[in-house]
Amino acid sequence: AQSVTQLGSHVSVSEGALVLLRCNYSSSVPPYLFWYVQYPNQGLQLLLKYTTGATLVKGINGFEAEFKKSETSFHLTKPSAHMSDAAEYFCAVSARRAGNMLTFGGGTRLMVKP
Amino acid sequence: IAGITQAPTSQILAAGRRMTLRCTQDMRHNAMYWYRQDLGLGLRLIHYSNTAGTTGKGEVPDGYSVSRANTDDFPLTLASAVPSQTSVYFCASSDTLAAPDTQYFGPGTRLTVL
């Protein structure tokens, strides 16, 4: 069984500031990890993913995330927030042996102040 | 434009009524999924289908049924709607052979059951 915990349902940053969205997971088997972004009234878009190999993964729009097995974490970061980054972000996990059934966290709404 | 379409965009429904949410994809993906999104709970898997002719239960299947008569369509039916089924419903698809770790999402259907 897998689970995902996203710390902080709402995060507010100033434009130009560092963005850090936290995600911790639980999985009994090696996981695949994902970050999705949802803009208002839209579906989810894949931001980035970790499957195997390099633990630091880069995604679209300047976001990156690092898989830390010892901490069971997959935090999302961006060095400098832009107003267009305001959205809801979801962390998700799937167990490799179970195909690609995704388990999502509760989501974090990112607000960017001018 | 390739992708996933969902219909209707939104619907208000009286409790006890039957409702079918439609989902069509033109990417020839073998796998399709239905999720519901509720505040603070992220997305939860309702039903899935790994290939035409087969379906499976997800995390929250009660009160919902699906069918997969062909590759492109994956309708979700609420036989007798209840207020707790008020939610935003997302359909997704993936090619589990070519890209097993990536799901593509539709724009969603907002359903209100009164």
PDB file of C-alpha atoms in Angstrom:
ATOM      1  CA  ALA A   1       0.000   0.000   0.000  1.00  0.00           C
ATOM      2  CA  GLN A   2       1.109   3.535  -0.638  1.00  0.00           C
ATOM      3  CA  SER A   3       0.263   6.920   0.761  1.00  0.00           C
ATOM      4  CA  VAL A   4       1.302  10.522   0.192  1.00  0.00           C
ATOM      5  CA  THR A   5       1.362  13.396   2.636  1.00  0.00           C
ATOM      6  CA  GLN A   6       1.704  16.953   1.462  1.00  0.00           C
ATOM      7  CA  LEU A   7       2.633  19.284   4.289  1.00  0.00           C
ATOM      8  CA  GLY A   8       0.698  22.510   4.060  1.00  0.00           C
ATOM      9  CA  SER A   9      -2.554  22.772   2.165  1.00  0.00           C
ATOM     10  CA  HIS A  10      -1.745  26.418   1.376  1.00  0.00           C
ATOM     11  CA  VAL A  11       1.635  28.020   0.730  1.00  0.00           C
ATOM     12  CA  SER A  12       2.100  31.721   0.033  1.00  0.00           C
ATOM     13  CA  VAL A  13       5.295  33.224  -1.371  1.00  0.00           C
ATOM     14  CA  SER A  14       6.300  36.552  -2.813  1.00  0.00           C
ATOM     15  CA  GLU A  15       7.116  36.853  -6.496  1.00  0.00           C
ATOM     16  CA  GLY A  16      10.811  36.079  -6.940  1.00  0.00           C
ATOM     17  CA  ALA A  17      11.056  34.058  -3.725  1.00  0.00           C
ATOM     18  CA  LEU A  18      11.943  30.386  -3.396  1.00  0.00           C
ATOM     19  CA  VAL A  19       9.099  27.927  -3.784  1.00  0.00           C
ATOM     20  CA  LEU A  20       9.229  24.786  -1.617  1.00  0.00           C
ATOM     21  CA  LEU A  21       6.326  22.353  -1.599  1.00  0.00           C
ATOM     22  CA  ARG A  22       6.766  19.345   0.649  1.00  0.00           C
ATOM     23  CA  CYS A  23       5.831  15.769  -0.134  1.00  0.00           C
ATOM     24  CA  ASN A  24       6.478  12.629   1.890  1.00  0.00           C
ATOM     25  CA  TYR A  25       5.440   9.211   0.727  1.00  0.00           C
ATOM     26  CA  SER A  26       5.039   5.729   2.054  1.00  0.00           C
ATOM     27  CA  SER A  27       5.547   2.720  -0.170  1.00  0.00           C
ATOM     28  CA  SER A  28       6.368  -0.893   0.528  1.00  0.00           C
ATOM     29  CA  VAL A  29       8.064  -1.229  -2.862  1.00  0.00           C
ATOM     30  CA  PRO A  30      10.332   1.078  -4.882  1.00  0.00           C
ATOM     31  CA  PRO A  31       8.139   3.970  -5.959  1.00  0.00           C
ATOM     32  CA  TYR A  32       7.585   6.091  -8.973  1.00  0.00           C
ATOM     33  CA  LEU A  33       6.999   9.685  -7.835  1.00  0.00           C
ATOM     34  CA  PHE A  34       5.204  12.507  -9.593  1.00  0.00           C
ATOM     35  CA  TRP A  35       4.269  16.129  -9.270  1.00  0.00           C
ATOM     36  CA  TYR A  36       1.199  17.393 -11.098  1.00  0.00           C
ATOM     37  CA  VAL A  37      -0.028  20.982 -11.412  1.00  0.00           C
ATOM     38  CA  GLN A  38      -3.644  22.053 -11.745  1.00  0.00           C
ATOM     39  CA  TYR A  39      -4.531  25.544 -12.910  1.00  0.00           C
ATOM     40  CA  PRO A  40      -8.004  26.892 -12.103  1.00  0.00           C
ATOM     41  CA  ASN A  41     -10.814  25.016 -13.850  1.00  0.00           C
ATOM     42  CA  GLN A  42      -8.394  22.741 -15.684  1.00  0.00           C
ATOM     43  CA  GLY A  43      -7.250  19.157 -15.492  1.00  0.00           C
ATOM     44  CA  LEU A  44      -3.909  18.015 -14.132  1.00  0.00           C
ATOM     45  CA  GLN A  45      -0.655  18.434 -16.036  1.00  0.00           C
ATOM     46  CA  LEU A  46       2.457  16.428 -15.320  1.00  0.00           C
ATOM     47  CA  LEU A  47       5.167  18.703 -13.952  1.00  0.00           C
ATOM     48  CA  LEU A  48       7.913  16.131 -13.427  1.00  0.00           C
ATOM     49  CA  LYS A  49       8.481  12.540 -12.425  1.00  0.00           C
ATOM     50  CA  TYR A  50      11.054  10.257 -10.854  1.00  0.00           C
ATOM     51  CA  THR A  51      11.277   6.672 -12.029  1.00  0.00           C
ATOM     52  CA  THR A  52      14.879   5.498 -11.892  1.00  0.00           C
ATOM     53  CA  GLY A  53      18.357   6.983 -12.187  1.00  0.00           C
ATOM     54  CA  ALA A  54      19.230  10.525 -11.166  1.00  0.00           C
ATOM     55  CA  THR A  55      17.471  11.508  -7.977  1.00  0.00           C
ATOM     56  CA  LEU A  56      17.260  15.184  -8.917  1.00  0.00           C
ATOM     57  CA  VAL A  57      14.688  15.582 -11.643  1.00  0.00           C
ATOM     58  CA  LYS A  58      13.882  18.701 -13.588  1.00  0.00           C
ATOM     59  CA  GLY A  59      10.461  19.502 -14.927  1.00  0.00           C
ATOM     60  CA  ILE A  60       8.672  22.168 -16.843  1.00  0.00           C
ATOM     61  CA  ASN A  61       8.528  25.841 -15.891  1.00  0.00           C
ATOM     62  CA  GLY A  62      11.769  25.740 -13.896  1.00  0.00           C
ATOM     63  CA  PHE A  63      10.576  23.292 -11.234  1.00  0.00           C
ATOM     64  CA  GLU A  64      12.686  20.471  -9.894  1.00  0.00           C
ATOM     65  CA  ALA A  65      12.356  17.803  -7.226  1.00  0.00           C
ATOM     66  CA  GLU A  66      14.763  15.525  -5.441  1.00  0.00           C
ATOM     67  CA  PHE A  67      14.018  11.949  -4.457  1.00  0.00           C
ATOM     68  CA  LYS A  68      15.460  11.231  -1.019  1.00  0.00           C
ATOM     69  CA  LYS A  69      14.922   7.611  -0.148  1.00  0.00           C
ATOM     70  CA  SER A  70      16.274   7.927   3.391  1.00  0.00           C
ATOM     71  CA  GLU A  71      13.776  10.682   4.132  1.00  0.00           C
ATOM     72  CA  THR A  72      10.963   9.196   1.970  1.00  0.00           C
ATOM     73  CA  SER A  73      10.568  12.652   0.496  1.00  0.00           C
ATOM     74  CA  PHE A  74      10.092  14.207  -2.919  1.00  0.00           C
ATOM     75  CA  HIS A  75       9.924  17.945  -2.301  1.00  0.00           C
ATOM     76  CA  LEU A  76       9.229  20.329  -5.181  1.00  0.00           C
ATOM     77  CA  THR A  77      11.273  23.510  -5.553  1.00  0.00           C
ATOM     78  CA  LYS A  78      11.658  26.503  -7.823  1.00  0.00           C
ATOM     79  CA  PRO A  79      14.316  29.157  -7.189  1.00  0.00           C
ATOM     80  CA  SER A  80      12.162  32.147  -8.117  1.00  0.00           C
ATOM     81  CA  ALA A  81       8.361  32.210  -8.058  1.00  0.00           C
ATOM     82  CA  HIS A  82       6.386  33.799 -10.847  1.00  0.00           C
ATOM     83  CA  MET A  83       2.802  34.977 -10.685  1.00  0.00           C
ATOM     84  CA  SER A  84       1.883  32.342 -13.269  1.00  0.00           C
ATOM     85  CA  ASP A  85       2.970  29.600 -10.836  1.00  0.00           C
ATOM     86  CA  ALA A  86      -0.144  30.166  -8.728  1.00  0.00           C
ATOM     87  CA  ALA A  87      -1.987  26.851  -8.910  1.00  0.00           C
ATOM     88  CA  GLU A  88      -2.662  23.681  -6.980  1.00  0.00           C
ATOM     89  CA  TYR A  89       0.105  21.118  -6.870  1.00  0.00           C
ATOM     90  CA  PHE A  90      -0.334  17.415  -6.267  1.00  0.00           C
ATOM     91  CA  CYS A  91       2.302  14.868  -5.343  1.00  0.00           C
ATOM     92  CA  ALA A  92       1.571  11.280  -6.346  1.00  0.00           C
ATOM     93  CA  VAL A  93       3.160   7.855  -5.979  1.00  0.00           C
ATOM     94  CA  SER A  94       2.764   4.594  -7.799  1.00  0.00           C
ATOM     95  CA  ALA A  95       4.238   1.206  -7.039  1.00  0.00           C
ATOM     96  CA  ARG A  96       6.238  -0.111  -9.954  1.00  0.00           C
ATOM     97  CA  ARG A  97       4.990  -3.640  -9.600  1.00  0.00           C
ATOM     98  CA  ALA A  98       1.379  -2.477  -9.622  1.00  0.00           C
ATOM     99  CA  GLY A  99       1.507  -0.797 -12.979  1.00  0.00           C
ATOM    100  CA  ASN A 100       0.719   2.857 -12.805  1.00  0.00           C
ATOM    101  CA  MET A 101      -2.072   3.196 -10.258  1.00  0.00           C
ATOM    102  CA  LEU A 102      -1.536   6.630  -8.795  1.00  0.00           C
ATOM    103  CA  THR A 103      -2.092   7.559  -5.157  1.00  0.00           C
ATOM    104  CA  PHE A 104      -2.344  11.313  -4.680  1.00  0.00           C
ATOM    105  CA  GLY A 105      -1.639  13.612  -1.798  1.00  0.00           C
ATOM    106  CA  GLY A 106      -4.232  16.132  -0.671  1.00  0.00           C
ATOM    107  CA  GLY A 107      -2.740  18.950  -2.699  1.00  0.00           C
ATOM    108  CA  THR A 108      -1.036  22.261  -1.904  1.00  0.00           C
ATOM    109  CA  ARG A 109      -2.401  25.522  -3.169  1.00  0.00           C
ATOM    110  CA  LEU A 110       0.420  27.897  -4.058  1.00  0.00           C
ATOM    111  CA  MET A 111      -0.321  31.604  -3.899  1.00  0.00           C
ATOM    112  CA  VAL A 112       2.164  34.124  -5.286  1.00  0.00           C
ATOM    113  CA  LYS A 113       2.058  37.672  -3.996  1.00  0.00           C
ATOM    114  CA  PRO A 114       3.263  40.560  -6.147  1.00  0.00           C
TER     115      PRO A 114
ATOM    116  CA  ILE B   1      -5.987  18.179 -31.143  1.00  0.00           C
ATOM    117  CA  ALA B   2      -5.158  14.899 -29.442  1.00  0.00           C
ATOM    118  CA  GLY B   3      -6.289  14.443 -25.888  1.00  0.00           C
ATOM    119  CA  ILE B   4      -9.147  13.567 -23.578  1.00  0.00           C
ATOM    120  CA  THR B   5     -12.605  15.083 -23.697  1.00  0.00           C
ATOM    121  CA  GLN B   6     -15.161  14.884 -20.925  1.00  0.00           C
ATOM    122  CA  ALA B   7     -18.857  15.710 -20.978  1.00  0.00           C
ATOM    123  CA  PRO B   8     -20.714  17.421 -19.529  1.00  0.00           C
ATOM    124  CA  THR B   9     -18.496  20.203 -18.197  1.00  0.00           C
ATOM    125  CA  SER B  10     -20.779  20.579 -15.216  1.00  0.00           C
ATOM    126  CA  GLN B  11     -24.090  19.193 -14.038  1.00  0.00           C
ATOM    127  CA  ILE B  12     -26.559  19.706 -11.225  1.00  0.00           C
ATOM    128  CA  LEU B  13     -28.439  16.527 -10.441  1.00  0.00           C
ATOM    129  CA  ALA B  14     -31.273  15.599  -8.102  1.00  0.00           C
ATOM    130  CA  ALA B  15     -30.531  12.828  -5.627  1.00  0.00           C
ATOM    131  CA  GLY B  16     -31.736   9.459  -6.835  1.00  0.00           C
ATOM    132  CA  ARG B  17     -31.254  10.250 -10.498  1.00  0.00           C
ATOM    133  CA  ARG B  18     -29.056   8.245 -12.817  1.00  0.00           C
ATOM    134  CA  MET B  19     -26.139  10.011 -14.486  1.00  0.00           C
ATOM    135  CA  THR B  20     -23.450   9.013 -16.953  1.00  0.00           C
ATOM    136  CA  LEU B  21     -20.248  10.999 -17.275  1.00  0.00           C
ATOM    137  CA  ARG B  22     -18.609  10.587 -20.650  1.00  0.00           C
ATOM    138  CA  CYS B  23     -14.908  10.308 -21.405  1.00  0.00           C
ATOM    139  CA  THR B  24     -13.282   9.894 -24.802  1.00  0.00           C
ATOM    140  CA  GLN B  25      -9.606   9.786 -25.710  1.00  0.00           C
ATOM    141  CA  ASP B  26      -8.032   9.835 -29.162  1.00  0.00           C
ATOM    142  CA  MET B  27      -4.511   8.804 -28.224  1.00  0.00           C
ATOM    143  CA  ARG B  28      -5.208   5.056 -28.527  1.00  0.00           C
ATOM    144  CA  HIS B  29      -4.067   4.563 -24.945  1.00  0.00           C
ATOM    145  CA  ASN B  30      -4.836   1.136 -23.570  1.00  0.00           C
ATOM    146  CA  ALA B  31      -5.490   2.204 -19.978  1.00  0.00           C
ATOM    147  CA  MET B  32      -8.113   4.623 -18.681  1.00  0.00           C
ATOM    148  CA  TYR B  33      -9.040   5.830 -15.215  1.00  0.00           C
ATOM    149  CA  TRP B  34     -11.718   7.736 -13.336  1.00  0.00           C
ATOM    150  CA  TYR B  35     -10.837   9.876 -10.321  1.00  0.00           C
ATOM    151  CA  ARG B  36     -12.842  12.111  -8.047  1.00  0.00           C
ATOM    152  CA  GLN B  37     -11.306  15.226  -6.562  1.00  0.00           C
ATOM    153  CA  ASP B  38     -12.439  16.488  -3.181  1.00  0.00           C
ATOM    154  CA  LEU B  39     -10.988  19.360  -1.180  1.00  0.00           C
ATOM    155  CA  GLY B  40      -8.137  18.236   1.015  1.00  0.00           C
ATOM    156  CA  LEU B  41      -8.289  14.660  -0.231  1.00  0.00           C
ATOM    157  CA  GLY B  42      -6.573  15.066  -3.575  1.00  0.00           C
ATOM    158  CA  LEU B  43      -7.678  12.686  -6.314  1.00  0.00           C
ATOM    159  CA  ARG B  44      -8.952   9.237  -5.477  1.00  0.00           C
ATOM    160  CA  LEU B  45      -9.241   6.426  -7.999  1.00  0.00           C
ATOM    161  CA  ILE B  46     -12.801   5.203  -8.596  1.00  0.00           C
ATOM    162  CA  HIS B  47     -12.393   2.633 -11.383  1.00  0.00           C
ATOM    163  CA  TYR B  48      -9.842   1.804 -14.004  1.00  0.00           C
ATOM    164  CA  SER B  49      -9.483  -0.224 -17.188  1.00  0.00           C
ATOM    165  CA  ASN B  50      -6.182  -1.641 -18.396  1.00  0.00           C
ATOM    166  CA  THR B  51      -7.577  -2.592 -21.803  1.00  0.00           C
ATOM    167  CA  ALA B  52     -10.848  -2.640 -23.704  1.00  0.00           C
ATOM    168  CA  GLY B  53     -13.198  -5.223 -22.240  1.00  0.00           C
ATOM    169  CA  THR B  54     -11.702  -5.197 -18.730  1.00  0.00           C
ATOM    170  CA  THR B  55     -12.340  -2.988 -15.714  1.00  0.00           C
ATOM    171  CA  GLY B  56     -11.233  -2.894 -12.092  1.00  0.00           C
ATOM    172  CA  LYS B  57     -12.145  -1.210  -8.830  1.00  0.00           C
ATOM    173  CA  GLY B  58     -10.108   1.581  -7.357  1.00  0.00           C
ATOM    174  CA  GLU B  59     -10.068   3.096  -3.913  1.00  0.00           C
ATOM    175  CA  VAL B  60     -13.657   4.439  -3.863  1.00  0.00           C
ATOM    176  CA  PRO B  61     -15.805   2.362  -6.261  1.00  0.00           C
ATOM    177  CA  ASP B  62     -19.082   2.170  -4.320  1.00  0.00           C
ATOM    178  CA  GLY B  63     -22.020   3.790  -6.099  1.00  0.00           C
ATOM    179  CA  TYR B  64     -20.204   3.914  -9.444  1.00  0.00           C
ATOM    180  CA  SER B  65     -19.956   1.603 -12.433  1.00  0.00           C
ATOM    181  CA  VAL B  66     -17.911   1.723 -15.633  1.00  0.00           C
ATOM    182  CA  SER B  67     -17.693  -0.062 -18.946  1.00  0.00           C
ATOM    183  CA  ARG B  68     -15.005  -0.231 -21.614  1.00  0.00           C
ATOM    184  CA  ALA B  69     -16.597  -1.424 -24.845  1.00  0.00           C
ATOM    185  CA  ASN B  70     -13.798   0.018 -26.994  1.00  0.00           C
ATOM    186  CA  THR B  71     -10.394   1.659 -26.643  1.00  0.00           C
ATOM    187  CA  ASP B  72     -11.562   5.259 -26.854  1.00  0.00           C
ATOM    188  CA  ASP B  73     -14.549   5.500 -24.494  1.00  0.00           C
ATOM    189  CA  PHE B  74     -14.794   4.968 -20.748  1.00  0.00           C
ATOM    190  CA  PRO B  75     -18.144   6.179 -19.336  1.00  0.00           C
ATOM    191  CA  LEU B  76     -18.758   6.443 -15.601  1.00  0.00           C
ATOM    192  CA  THR B  77     -22.303   5.828 -14.356  1.00  0.00           C
ATOM    193  CA  LEU B  78     -23.913   6.816 -11.089  1.00  0.00           C
ATOM    194  CA  ALA B  79     -26.939   4.540 -10.839  1.00  0.00           C
ATOM    195  CA  SER B  80     -28.674   6.528  -8.107  1.00  0.00           C
ATOM    196  CA  ALA B  81     -26.842   9.713  -7.211  1.00  0.00           C
ATOM    197  CA  VAL B  82     -26.367  10.795  -3.589  1.00  0.00           C
ATOM    198  CA  PRO B  83     -25.138  14.153  -2.247  1.00  0.00           C
ATOM    199  CA  SER B  84     -21.807  12.634  -1.160  1.00  0.00           C
ATOM    200  CA  GLN B  85     -21.053  12.110  -4.839  1.00  0.00           C
ATOM    201  CA  THR B  86     -20.833  15.865  -5.323  1.00  0.00           C
ATOM    202  CA  SER B  87     -17.302  16.264  -6.618  1.00  0.00           C
ATOM    203  CA  VAL B  88     -15.128  17.048  -9.605  1.00  0.00           C
ATOM    204  CA  TYR B  89     -14.548  13.978 -11.732  1.00  0.00           C
ATOM    205  CA  PHE B  90     -11.446  13.514 -13.868  1.00  0.00           C
ATOM    206  CA  CYS B  91     -10.863  10.944 -16.538  1.00  0.00           C
ATOM    207  CA  ALA B  92      -7.294   9.982 -17.405  1.00  0.00           C
ATOM    208  CA  SER B  93      -5.512   7.664 -19.797  1.00  0.00           C
ATOM    209  CA  SER B  94      -2.084   6.155 -20.256  1.00  0.00           C
ATOM    210  CA  ASP B  95      -0.127   3.958 -22.635  1.00  0.00           C
ATOM    211  CA  THR B  96       1.136   1.386 -20.180  1.00  0.00           C
ATOM    212  CA  LEU B  97       3.480  -0.169 -22.727  1.00  0.00           C
ATOM    213  CA  ALA B  98       5.209   2.890 -24.154  1.00  0.00           C
ATOM    214  CA  ALA B  99       5.030   5.180 -21.127  1.00  0.00           C
ATOM    215  CA  PRO B 100       3.666   3.260 -18.151  1.00  0.00           C
ATOM    216  CA  ASP B 101       4.390   5.995 -15.670  1.00  0.00           C
ATOM    217  CA  THR B 102       2.536   8.869 -17.322  1.00  0.00           C
ATOM    218  CA  GLN B 103      -1.175   9.615 -17.140  1.00  0.00           C
ATOM    219  CA  TYR B 104      -2.939  12.299 -19.161  1.00  0.00           C
ATOM    220  CA  PHE B 105      -5.962  14.010 -17.656  1.00  0.00           C
ATOM    221  CA  GLY B 106      -9.145  15.427 -19.094  1.00  0.00           C
ATOM    222  CA  PRO B 107     -10.555  18.839 -18.106  1.00  0.00           C
ATOM    223  CA  GLY B 108     -12.985  17.395 -15.555  1.00  0.00           C
ATOM    224  CA  THR B 109     -16.721  17.328 -14.883  1.00  0.00           C
ATOM    225  CA  ARG B 110     -18.092  19.251 -11.925  1.00  0.00           C
ATOM    226  CA  LEU B 111     -21.071  17.357 -10.506  1.00  0.00           C
ATOM    227  CA  THR B 112     -23.428  18.667  -7.844  1.00  0.00           C
ATOM    228  CA  VAL B 113     -25.999  16.299  -6.333  1.00  0.00           C
ATOM    229  CA  LEU B 114     -28.796  17.989  -4.423  1.00  0.00           C
TER     230      LEU B 114
END
